[in-house]
GROMACS .gro file of C-alpha atoms in nm:
model
  395
    1MET     CA    1  -1.198  -9.135   6.509
    2SER     CA    2  -1.117  -9.339   6.205
    3GLN     CA    3  -1.155  -9.196   5.856
    4LEU     CA    4  -1.445  -9.323   5.649
    5PHE     CA    5  -1.262  -9.261   5.320
    6PRO     CA    6  -0.901  -9.305   5.232
    7LYS     CA    7  -0.682  -8.995   5.213
    8GLU     CA    8  -0.637  -9.025   4.836
    9ILE     CA    9  -1.013  -9.018   4.779
   10ILE     CA   10  -1.067  -8.720   5.010
   11GLU     CA   11  -0.797  -8.512   4.834
   12ASN     CA   12  -0.956  -8.567   4.495
   13SER     CA   13  -1.316  -8.519   4.610
   14GLN     CA   14  -1.543  -8.235   4.495
   15GLU     CA   15  -1.594  -8.109   4.848
   16ASN     CA   16  -1.219  -8.081   4.905
   17ASN     CA   17  -1.176  -7.893   4.575
   18PHE     CA   18  -1.452  -7.643   4.668
   19SER     CA   19  -1.300  -7.591   5.013
   20ARG     CA   20  -0.959  -7.518   4.867
   21HIS     CA   21  -1.058  -7.294   4.568
   22GLY     CA   22  -1.392  -7.151   4.665
   23THR     CA   23  -1.442  -6.788   4.791
   24GLY     CA   24  -1.526  -6.738   5.148
   25THR     CA   25  -1.706  -6.409   5.071
   26ARG     CA   26  -1.851  -6.208   4.786
   27VAL     CA   27  -1.721  -5.872   4.912
   28PHE     CA   28  -1.494  -5.827   4.610
   29TYR     CA   29  -1.781  -5.868   4.365
   30VAL     CA   30  -2.001  -5.639   4.568
   31PHE     CA   31  -1.724  -5.380   4.567
   32LEU     CA   32  -1.694  -5.395   4.190
   33LEU     CA   33  -2.068  -5.360   4.149
   34ALA     CA   34  -2.070  -5.063   4.385
   35ILE     CA   35  -1.800  -4.891   4.182
   36ALA     CA   36  -1.989  -4.958   3.859
   37PHE     CA   37  -2.316  -4.817   3.994
   38ALA     CA   38  -2.134  -4.519   4.147
   39GLY     CA   39  -1.973  -4.450   3.811
   40LEU     CA   40  -2.309  -4.462   3.638
   41GLY     CA   41  -2.450  -4.229   3.899
   42LEU     CA   42  -2.171  -3.978   3.842
   43LEU     CA   43  -2.212  -3.971   3.464
   44PRO     CA   44  -2.474  -3.689   3.473
   45LEU     CA   45  -2.267  -3.493   3.726
   46ILE     CA   46  -1.922  -3.492   3.567
   47LYS     CA   47  -1.897  -3.231   3.291
   48VAL     CA   48  -1.617  -3.170   3.044
   49ASP     CA   49  -1.539  -2.906   2.783
   50VAL     CA   50  -1.654  -2.986   2.431
   51GLY     CA   51  -1.463  -2.811   2.157
   52VAL     CA   52  -1.389  -2.791   1.788
   53ARG     CA   53  -1.043  -2.845   1.649
   54GLY     CA   54  -0.869  -2.676   1.363
   55HIS     CA   55  -0.523  -2.622   1.226
   56GLY     CA   56  -0.359  -2.307   1.102
   57MET     CA   57  -0.057  -2.084   1.097
   58ILE     CA   58   0.081  -1.774   1.267
   59ARG     CA   59   0.083  -1.475   1.034
   60PRO     CA   60   0.084  -1.094   1.049
   61VAL     CA   61  -0.239  -0.896   1.052
   62MET     CA   62  -0.140  -0.723   0.728
   63ASP     CA   63  -0.080  -0.929   0.416
   64ILE     CA   64   0.254  -0.942   0.238
   65VAL     CA   65   0.312  -0.606   0.067
   66PRO     CA   66   0.468  -0.619  -0.283
   67VAL     CA   67   0.697  -0.333  -0.386
   68TYR     CA   68   0.645  -0.227  -0.748
   69SER     CA   69   0.852  -0.001  -0.968
   70PRO     CA   70   0.619   0.289  -1.061
   71VAL     CA   71   0.835   0.391  -1.357
   72PRO     CA   72   1.091   0.230  -1.588
   73GLY     CA   73   1.455   0.322  -1.548
   74TYR     CA   74   1.812   0.221  -1.480
   75VAL     CA   75   1.923   0.129  -1.128
   76ARG     CA   76   2.145   0.393  -0.969
   77LYS     CA   77   2.106   0.284  -0.607
   78TRP     CA   78   1.998  -0.055  -0.475
   79GLU     CA   79   1.935  -0.119  -0.106
   80ILE     CA   80   1.711  -0.424  -0.142
   81TYR     CA   81   1.859  -0.738   0.012
   82GLU     CA   82   1.699  -1.064   0.120
   83ASN     CA   83   1.583  -1.072   0.485
   84SER     CA   84   1.701  -0.716   0.550
   85ARG     CA   85   1.481  -0.491   0.760
   86VAL     CA   86   1.341  -0.163   0.632
   87GLY     CA   87   1.144   0.117   0.792
   88LYS     CA   88   0.842   0.291   0.650
   89GLY     CA   89   0.955   0.562   0.408
   90ASP     CA   90   1.311   0.433   0.370
   91ILE     CA   91   1.460   0.475   0.021
   92ILE     CA   92   1.534   0.124  -0.098
   93ALA     CA   93   1.612   0.195  -0.464
   94VAL     CA   94   1.682   0.489  -0.694
   95LEU     CA   95   1.616   0.467  -1.068
   96GLU     CA   96   1.715   0.705  -1.346
   97SER     CA   97   1.536   0.770  -1.675
   98PRO     CA   98   1.737   0.938  -1.954
   99VAL     CA   99   1.414   1.071  -2.102
  100ILE     CA  100   1.309   1.245  -1.781
  101ARG     CA  101   1.660   1.382  -1.730
  102GLU     CA  102   1.668   1.532  -2.081
  103ARG     CA  103   1.320   1.680  -2.046
  104ILE     CA  104   1.417   1.846  -1.718
  105ARG     CA  105   1.733   1.990  -1.876
  106ALA     CA  106   1.542   2.125  -2.176
  107ASN     CA  107   1.272   2.269  -1.950
  108ARG     CA  108   1.526   2.452  -1.736
  109LEU     CA  109   1.695   2.606  -2.040
  110ARG     CA  110   1.364   2.718  -2.189
  111ARG     CA  111   1.242   2.863  -1.858
  112LYS     CA  112   1.565   3.059  -1.826
  113ARG     CA  113   1.531   3.204  -2.178
  114VAL     CA  114   1.164   3.287  -2.131
  115ALA     CA  115   1.239   3.461  -1.802
  116ALA     CA  116   1.508   3.669  -1.976
  117PHE     CA  117   1.263   3.760  -2.254
  118ILE     CA  118   1.007   3.871  -1.997
  119ASP     CA  119   1.263   4.086  -1.814
  120ASP     CA  120   1.367   4.260  -2.138
  121LEU     CA  121   1.008   4.320  -2.244
  122THR     CA  122   0.920   4.458  -1.902
  123LEU     CA  123   1.206   4.706  -1.932
  124LEU     CA  124   1.101   4.808  -2.284
  125ILE     CA  125   0.736   4.852  -2.191
  126ASP     CA  126   0.783   5.033  -1.861
  127ARG     CA  127   1.039   5.292  -1.984
  128GLN     CA  128   0.871   5.606  -2.106
  129GLN     CA  129   1.155   5.715  -2.336
  130ILE     CA  130   1.241   5.423  -2.561
  131PRO     CA  131   1.527   5.602  -2.739
  132ALA     CA  132   1.695   5.643  -2.400
  133ILE     CA  133   1.721   5.264  -2.361
  134GLN     CA  134   2.054   5.124  -2.466
  135PRO     CA  135   2.061   4.780  -2.633
  136ALA     CA  136   2.339   4.681  -2.397
  137GLY     CA  137   2.094   4.714  -2.109
  138LEU     CA  138   1.896   4.421  -2.245
  139VAL     CA  139   1.988   4.056  -2.193
  140THR     CA  140   1.855   3.871  -2.495
  141PRO     CA  141   1.987   3.925  -2.849
  142ARG     CA  142   1.631   3.907  -2.982
  143TYR     CA  143   1.515   4.223  -2.812
  144GLN     CA  144   1.851   4.393  -2.843
  145GLN     CA  145   1.804   4.365  -3.219
  146SER     CA  146   1.439   4.464  -3.194
  147LEU     CA  147   1.530   4.775  -2.996
  148GLU     CA  148   1.806   4.866  -3.240
  149GLU     CA  149   1.569   4.837  -3.537
  150LEU     CA  150   1.313   5.048  -3.354
  151ARG     CA  151   1.570   5.315  -3.272
  152GLN     CA  152   1.674   5.333  -3.637
  153GLN     CA  153   1.316   5.370  -3.755
  154LEU     CA  154   1.252   5.637  -3.493
  155VAL     CA  155   1.560   5.827  -3.609
  156LEU     CA  156   1.437   5.817  -3.968
  157GLN     CA  157   1.090   5.927  -3.865
  158GLN     CA  158   1.239   6.203  -3.653
  159LEU     CA  159   1.440   6.327  -3.952
  160VAL     CA  160   1.123   6.340  -4.160
  161THR     CA  161   0.943   6.525  -3.884
  162ASP     CA  162   1.229   6.772  -3.841
  163ASN     CA  163   1.237   6.837  -4.215
  164LEU     CA  164   0.864   6.901  -4.218
  165GLN     CA  165   0.903   7.126  -3.915
  166ASN     CA  166   1.162   7.336  -4.097
  167ARG     CA  167   0.943   7.363  -4.405
  168CYS     CA  168   0.649   7.459  -4.188
  169ASN     CA  169   0.855   7.733  -4.024
  170ARG     CA  170   0.969   7.870  -4.361
  171LYS     CA  171   0.617   7.869  -4.500
  172LYS     CA  172   0.500   8.062  -4.196
  173GLU     CA  173   0.776   8.317  -4.247
  174LEU     CA  174   0.691   8.351  -4.615
  175PHE     CA  175   0.324   8.377  -4.531
  176ALA     CA  176   0.409   8.654  -4.286
  177VAL     CA  177   0.566   8.861  -4.566
  178ALA     CA  178   0.296   8.755  -4.811
  179ALA     CA  179   0.542   8.546  -5.008
  180ALA     CA  180   0.338   8.230  -4.964
  181SER     CA  181  -0.027   8.157  -4.933
  182LYS     CA  182  -0.192   8.050  -4.614
  183THR     CA  183  -0.300   7.725  -4.777
  184GLU     CA  184   0.054   7.627  -4.858
  185ALA     CA  185   0.169   7.700  -4.505
  186GLU     CA  186  -0.117   7.503  -4.352
  187ALA     CA  187  -0.051   7.205  -4.585
  188VAL     CA  188   0.314   7.182  -4.488
  189CYS     CA  189   0.239   7.220  -4.117
  190SER     CA  190  -0.033   6.955  -4.149
  191GLU     CA  191   0.221   6.711  -4.291
  192ARG     CA  192   0.444   6.788  -3.993
  193ASP     CA  193   0.163   6.714  -3.751
  194ASN     CA  194   0.083   6.390  -3.932
  195SER     CA  195   0.448   6.285  -3.909
  196LYS     CA  196   0.448   6.347  -3.534
  197ALA     CA  197   0.127   6.147  -3.502
  198ARG     CA  198   0.275   5.860  -3.701
  199HIS     CA  199   0.581   5.872  -3.477
  200LYS     CA  200   0.369   5.839  -3.161
  201LEU     CA  201   0.148   5.575  -3.322
  202PHE     CA  202   0.450   5.371  -3.423
  203ILE     CA  203   0.583   5.374  -3.067
  204LYS     CA  204   0.239   5.285  -2.931
  205GLN     CA  205   0.197   4.994  -3.171
  206GLN     CA  206   0.543   4.867  -3.085
  207ARG     CA  207   0.461   4.877  -2.714
  208GLN     CA  208   0.140   4.685  -2.783
  209ARG     CA  209   0.333   4.418  -2.973
  210TRP     CA  210   0.579   4.391  -2.687
  211SER     CA  211   0.292   4.369  -2.436
  212SER     CA  212   0.131   4.093  -2.639
  213ASP     CA  213   0.463   3.909  -2.658
  214ARG     CA  214   0.511   3.943  -2.283
  215GLU     CA  215   0.163   3.804  -2.211
  216MET     CA  216   0.233   3.505  -2.434
  217LEU     CA  217   0.569   3.449  -2.269
  218ILE     CA  218   0.420   3.475  -1.920
  219GLU     CA  219   0.162   3.213  -2.017
  220GLU     CA  220   0.438   2.994  -2.160
  221LYS     CA  221   0.641   3.036  -1.841
  222ASP     CA  222   0.343   2.926  -1.632
  223GLN     CA  223   0.310   2.617  -1.849
  224LEU     CA  224   0.682   2.550  -1.820
  225ASP     CA  225   0.666   2.586  -1.442
  226SER     CA  226   0.377   2.342  -1.429
  227GLU     CA  227   0.561   2.101  -1.656
  228TYR     CA  228   0.872   2.135  -1.440
  229ASP     CA  229   0.678   2.052  -1.125
  230GLN     CA  230   0.530   1.751  -1.300
  231LEU     CA  231   0.874   1.637  -1.411
  232LEU     CA  232   1.004   1.670  -1.056
  233THR     CA  233   0.710   1.462  -0.936
  234GLU     CA  234   0.793   1.196  -1.192
  235LYS     CA  235   1.157   1.214  -1.087
  236LYS     CA  236   1.056   1.158  -0.723
  237GLN     CA  237   0.883   0.839  -0.833
  238HIS     CA  238   1.227   0.713  -0.930
  239ARG     CA  239   1.313   0.720  -0.559
  240ILE     CA  240   1.134   0.405  -0.445
  241ARG     CA  241   1.044   0.404  -0.076
  242SER     CA  242   0.927   0.127   0.152
  243PRO     CA  243   0.549   0.156   0.206
  244VAL     CA  244   0.563  -0.021   0.545
  245SER     CA  245   0.814  -0.135   0.803
  246GLY     CA  246   0.909  -0.498   0.781
  247THR     CA  247   1.144  -0.759   0.636
  248LEU     CA  248   1.232  -0.788   0.267
  249GLN     CA  249   1.182  -1.119   0.092
  250ASN     CA  250   1.167  -1.255  -0.264
  251VAL     CA  251   1.406  -0.979  -0.373
  252LEU     CA  252   1.465  -0.914  -0.743
  253GLY     CA  253   1.823  -0.985  -0.845
  254ALA     CA  254   1.914  -0.640  -0.975
  255PHE     CA  255   2.239  -0.441  -0.969
  256HIS     CA  256   2.379  -0.104  -1.078
  257ASP     CA  257   2.277  -0.009  -1.435
  258SER     CA  258   2.015  -0.285  -1.447
  259PHE     CA  259   1.699  -0.183  -1.627
  260VAL     CA  260   1.374  -0.211  -1.436
  261HIS     CA  261   1.041  -0.217  -1.617
  262ASN     CA  262   0.728  -0.031  -1.519
  263SER     CA  263   0.516  -0.216  -1.257
  264GLN     CA  264   0.788  -0.478  -1.208
  265VAL     CA  265   0.790  -0.637  -0.862
  266LEU     CA  266   1.118  -0.551  -0.690
  267ALA     CA  267   1.056  -0.731  -0.361
  268GLU     CA  268   0.795  -0.825  -0.103
  269ILE     CA  269   0.777  -0.690   0.251
  270SER     CA  270   0.656  -0.896   0.543
  271PRO     CA  271   0.518  -0.614   0.760
  272ASP     CA  272   0.602  -0.563   1.127
  273THR     CA  273   0.248  -0.582   1.258
  274ALA     CA  274   0.076  -0.773   1.535
  275LEU     CA  275   0.066  -1.149   1.489
  276ILE     CA  276  -0.256  -1.345   1.456
  277ALA     CA  277  -0.347  -1.709   1.409
  278GLU     CA  278  -0.525  -1.795   1.087
  279VAL     CA  279  -0.710  -2.122   1.151
  280HIS     CA  280  -0.897  -2.348   0.911
  281VAL     CA  281  -1.204  -2.523   1.052
  282ALA     CA  282  -1.403  -2.787   0.865
  283SER     CA  283  -1.743  -2.675   0.742
  284ALA     CA  284  -1.907  -2.950   0.949
  285ASP     CA  285  -1.775  -2.787   1.269
  286ILE     CA  286  -1.831  -2.419   1.192
  287GLY     CA  287  -2.192  -2.399   1.310
  288LEU     CA  288  -2.126  -2.329   1.679
  289LEU     CA  289  -1.830  -2.097   1.632
  290ARG     CA  290  -1.875  -1.722   1.659
  291GLU     CA  291  -1.669  -1.408   1.690
  292GLY     CA  292  -1.547  -1.336   2.041
  293MET     CA  293  -1.502  -1.701   2.137
  294SER     CA  294  -1.185  -1.801   2.320
  295VAL     CA  295  -0.935  -2.032   2.157
  296ARG     CA  296  -0.636  -2.229   2.282
  297LEU     CA  297  -0.345  -2.272   2.044
  298GLN     CA  298  -0.079  -2.539   2.056
  299VAL     CA  299   0.233  -2.434   1.865
  300ASP     CA  300   0.379  -2.733   1.682
  301ALA     CA  301   0.735  -2.602   1.718
  302PHE     CA  302   0.717  -2.625   2.100
  303ASN     CA  303   0.632  -2.908   2.338
  304HIS     CA  304   0.309  -2.786   2.492
  305HIS     CA  305   0.370  -2.988   2.808
  306GLU     CA  306   0.671  -2.767   2.879
  307TRP     CA  307   0.593  -2.440   2.702
  308GLY     CA  308   0.219  -2.433   2.751
  309LEU     CA  309  -0.043  -2.295   2.514
  310LEU     CA  310  -0.128  -1.965   2.354
  311HIS     CA  311  -0.467  -1.812   2.425
  312GLY     CA  312  -0.662  -1.591   2.192
  313THR     CA  313  -0.999  -1.470   2.073
  314VAL     CA  314  -1.180  -1.520   1.743
  315SER     CA  315  -1.183  -1.182   1.568
  316SER     CA  316  -1.341  -1.276   1.233
  317ILE     CA  317  -1.489  -1.569   1.043
  318SER     CA  318  -1.487  -1.587   0.665
  319GLU     CA  319  -1.827  -1.550   0.503
  320ASP     CA  320  -1.764  -1.795   0.220
  321VAL     CA  321  -1.646  -2.152   0.232
  322GLN     CA  322  -1.313  -2.243   0.079
  323ILE     CA  323  -1.201  -2.564  -0.089
  324SER     CA  324  -0.858  -2.725  -0.072
  325ASP     CA  325  -0.777  -3.081  -0.177
  326GLY     CA  326  -1.149  -3.156  -0.190
  327ARG     CA  327  -1.207  -3.044   0.170
  328LEU     CA  328  -1.443  -2.765   0.268
  329PHE     CA  329  -1.334  -2.526   0.540
  330PHE     CA  330  -1.381  -2.177   0.679
  331THR     CA  331  -1.099  -1.942   0.775
  332LEU     CA  332  -1.096  -1.787   1.122
  333ARG     CA  333  -0.867  -1.506   1.235
  334CYS     CA  334  -0.774  -1.512   1.603
  335THR     CA  335  -0.599  -1.239   1.798
  336LEU     CA  336  -0.335  -1.353   2.046
  337ASP     CA  337  -0.306  -1.255   2.411
  338ARG     CA  338   0.073  -1.263   2.380
  339ASP     CA  339   0.337  -1.332   2.117
  340TYR     CA  340   0.566  -1.558   2.316
  341LEU     CA  341   0.579  -1.887   2.509
  342GLU     CA  342   0.755  -1.925   2.842
  343LEU     CA  343   0.906  -2.210   3.041
  344ALA     CA  344   0.861  -2.250   3.413
  345ASN     CA  345   1.213  -2.112   3.470
  346GLY     CA  346   1.132  -1.789   3.285
  347ILE     CA  347   1.294  -1.862   2.948
  348ARG     CA  348   1.091  -1.703   2.667
  349ARG     CA  349   1.072  -1.770   2.298
  350ASN     CA  350   0.890  -1.538   2.061
  351ILE     CA  351   0.633  -1.671   1.820
  352LYS     CA  352   0.737  -1.625   1.457
  353LYS     CA  353   0.544  -1.585   1.136
  354GLY     CA  354   0.480  -1.912   0.960
  355MET     CA  355   0.468  -2.136   1.268
  356THR     CA  356   0.191  -2.394   1.247
  357VAL     CA  357  -0.060  -2.432   1.528
  358GLN     CA  358  -0.336  -2.666   1.642
  359ALA     CA  359  -0.641  -2.476   1.764
  360ARG     CA  360  -0.916  -2.581   2.002
  361PHE     CA  361  -1.233  -2.377   2.034
  362ILE     CA  362  -1.438  -2.440   2.349
  363VAL     CA  363  -1.800  -2.467   2.237
  364THR     CA  364  -1.985  -2.582   2.551
  365ARG     CA  365  -1.971  -2.807   2.861
  366ARG     CA  366  -2.154  -3.140   2.857
  367SER     CA  367  -2.191  -3.423   3.102
  368LEU     CA  368  -2.039  -3.765   3.044
  369LEU     CA  369  -2.389  -3.910   3.022
  370GLN     CA  370  -2.475  -3.677   2.734
  371LEU     CA  371  -2.155  -3.766   2.553
  372LEU     CA  372  -2.223  -4.137   2.608
  373HIS     CA  373  -2.574  -4.095   2.475
  374ASP     CA  374  -2.444  -3.918   2.163
  375SER     CA  375  -2.192  -4.194   2.102
  376ILE     CA  376  -2.454  -4.468   2.139
  377ASP     CA  377  -2.697  -4.273   1.921
  378ASP     CA  378  -2.440  -4.242   1.644
  379TRP     CA  379  -2.367  -4.613   1.672
  380ILE     CA  380  -2.716  -4.760   1.672
  381ASN     CA  381  -2.905  -4.510   1.452
  382PRO     CA  382  -2.931  -4.601   1.083
  383ILE     CA  383  -2.770  -4.393   0.811
  384TRP     CA  384  -3.037  -4.145   0.706
  385TYR     CA  385  -2.873  -4.023   0.390
  386ASP     CA  386  -2.627  -4.188   0.159
  387THR     CA  387  -2.450  -3.935  -0.059
  388THR     CA  388  -2.343  -4.209  -0.296
  389GLN     CA  389  -2.704  -4.292  -0.390
  390ASP     CA  390  -2.974  -4.103  -0.571
  391ASN     CA  391  -3.175  -3.898  -0.323
  392THR     CA  392  -3.482  -3.864  -0.543
  393PRO     CA  393  -3.790  -3.983  -0.346
  394GLU     CA  394  -3.972  -4.284  -0.481
  395ASN     CA  395  -4.325  -4.245  -0.620
   0.00000   0.00000   0.00000
């Protein structure tokens, strides 16, 4: 059968072009439409975690503890070095105060003298026969001299009494032979009795003075003992101890014989306590967060694809908002389930203070349809409030 049209015309015809480039079926387009409708149908069924992000840092539960000098003094021992570890109660510095040292020395000397005075007075008061006490039996020169003066006065009084006793005896003898009157004899004997009474009264008064002195000295000794205890307490304050276990930092550059002022900061201690994550969350995202929520932490110093994440729990949320660089945020403290990260082969690395982290708080689970709706709503809804304009309603 002969061709109606030449070959050149047939090759350039519309029918030939459709036959060469046209689709024999619309299966591919139907397949694409089916996938699209299936995807739309799955939007309400597929749910994902919705969370809030924040950034923060690993830190100890307890804040940095400054070490103050409670008293002024010169350095006699210095065990404070940068990054060195100390235990709670360790002596890290010893100071010396010349004033305290001199007061302790003077107190000891005075207490020793007062104790010697009390011992001498006790001996003088308790002995019935004062003349039998020898001055050499006393310790202090004060009461050795006092006893010697008393003994001399007693000897003189005894001589007077003996003289009056002799006169009384003679008068009695003369009265017996009628050579003297009874009145004369009684007068002389009365003087003798008065002398004996004065002798006893003198001894009694002296004992009373000694008793009074001893009471005053005992009271002084009690005060000295109390002062001594107080001085020892102040001296103990010169032995500066570490209040907590931890690592020293920001150490004062002091050395032997350096002078340290009262309340001067000697160093800071980073305490050995459990580690937490302190996370800052923007005020716009704080509404759905609460204590007890779980948190996932990505440590910036480690590749989370290899080392994984830390898990924790929100332990506290700050009550007041904070401002930094014009941004409002709240501070959350999160306890950690562990203080290390681990590779698949078992290699571990401990988390250290000061490492920065990225935190993600899981708030809820929402479907893809809900998320799509929220995105479209944010896109097409008008701006309800412009903070750059006056918000006073028009009349």
